[in-house]
Structure formats: structure tokens, C-alpha cells
Amino acid sequence: MTTRPKVLLTGVAVFLIAIAAFMLIGTNSGNAPGSAQPEQASSDPQAPVARTGLADSSDKVRLNLAEGGKALVGETGEIVLTLDIEPGWHVNANPASMEFLIPTVASSSVNGQSLDIPTQYPRGRVSDITLGDTALEVYDDGASIRLLPDEKQTAALKEAGKLDMTVRVQACSDEGVCLAPADLPVALNLDETKPQ
């Protein structure tokens, strides 16, 4: 009987710490009136964007297509998404170690329609962070998620010419402070991956 209240109390404590971190990040972000921030000119869609307000997981995690987006060259192929996570941070594994934690989840769509591509998640690393008696499994920098479309899906993707993907993550520091979850988008333009 005492384990459940401990887990609940621990969850509330983590939540309160996260709120305090959001408030600190928001007040110390360097966005004070009169402070100039240089504009970044980049064609990279994952380039950080200056914004105000609470921090979220996209401030600590980026999403990259492996091999520069060269996927689906044959009849079938895998699409590899790699997490670029800042040092001192991690994201929850899939499946998450506890029911209330937000797992890392990949989703995809073609022309606005959801496409259920089989997805292979890496095994999480058992971290030093524990809630109750449970050590949390996490992904670190460089973790790769593999989308494995079948022949029918591959044909549909090639016909559409583009696959939109989103990975939902929740970044947490190695000290256990978690940021709000974020959806990280990336698009695979299949017209650019065809062999010459």
C-alpha cells in the first residue's frame, strides 16, 4: 500500500520541479526588452527558432534523417530517424518505464493521411534515475528509430513523392528535470532520393 503513494508523491515532485524549471528558463532566456538576437539564415528546417515562453523538448532534441534522407532506394527500404540530443539530456524510451511518462513515438503521413508504417524502436538504456523502485529506461544522443514500410507502402510513398514524419519526445535532464513534450517534424522528399 505504501508504494503507490510514494510513486504518486514522486510524480508530483517531478511535476513541480519541471514547472520551476520552466519558470527559470522563461525568466533567464536572454529575451529581455532591448536585447538583440541575431537572426539565423539557414535552409535547415531543424534550425532553432528564437521564441519566448516556456521551454519545451524541441529546445534540447533535434531529429535527423540518416544518410541525408537517402532512403527507399530499392523496392523496400528502411527510413532511419536519429535523435540529436544535447549533452546532459535524454528522452523517454518506447515503451515508457511508467504509465504516466511520455514515450518517444514516431508517426507518419502522406498527403495529410496517417500512414501506419511498422516502427522499430531501440532498446532503452537503464538510467540512474528511479521513481519508486523503477529505474527509468531512456534514449541518449544518437538513438535511431527505424520505419520499415512494406512493398505496398513503399509503392504508395514513391507515388506520393513525400513522406511527412513526426517524432513526439519528452526531454529530461540527467538530474530528472523534464521539459514539456514536443513534436519534431521531418519530411522525406522521395523525388530527391531516386537513383540517378
C-alpha angles and dihedrals in degrees: 000000000000095000096067095052089047091053091046092048091048090050091051090049092052090048092051091048090051091052091050090050091051090052093048093047091048093051096042099041096111092244093123116146110276096022111124121216119194116241115241116228108203138140089210107111089206094059112128115259121214109241139157129231133050121352118246136188093274087071090067105027133057129185124225134185110232117244092016092291097306099147138135095032094147131042089288130009142164127253113218120203115191124201115226103201125181117245113272092029137090139173130232116270125238113277095035116233093238132030096244095051118096111240125213105261131182122206132175141197140186119210090346094307118117114247118200102215115177107254129203115204122197122246110267124242113244103241131206089246114102133183110198104323095331121103109211121240113220143172120238132200112307097028110151129213116200124210111200111195117191123229094271092050091045091053091049091049093050090049092050092045095212139062121197115205133184129191117198112210139171113208120209130182120241086252090062101257109139128202126214112280120261137197111231112203127204131167129210112209102205093192088068094050098057114116115255 
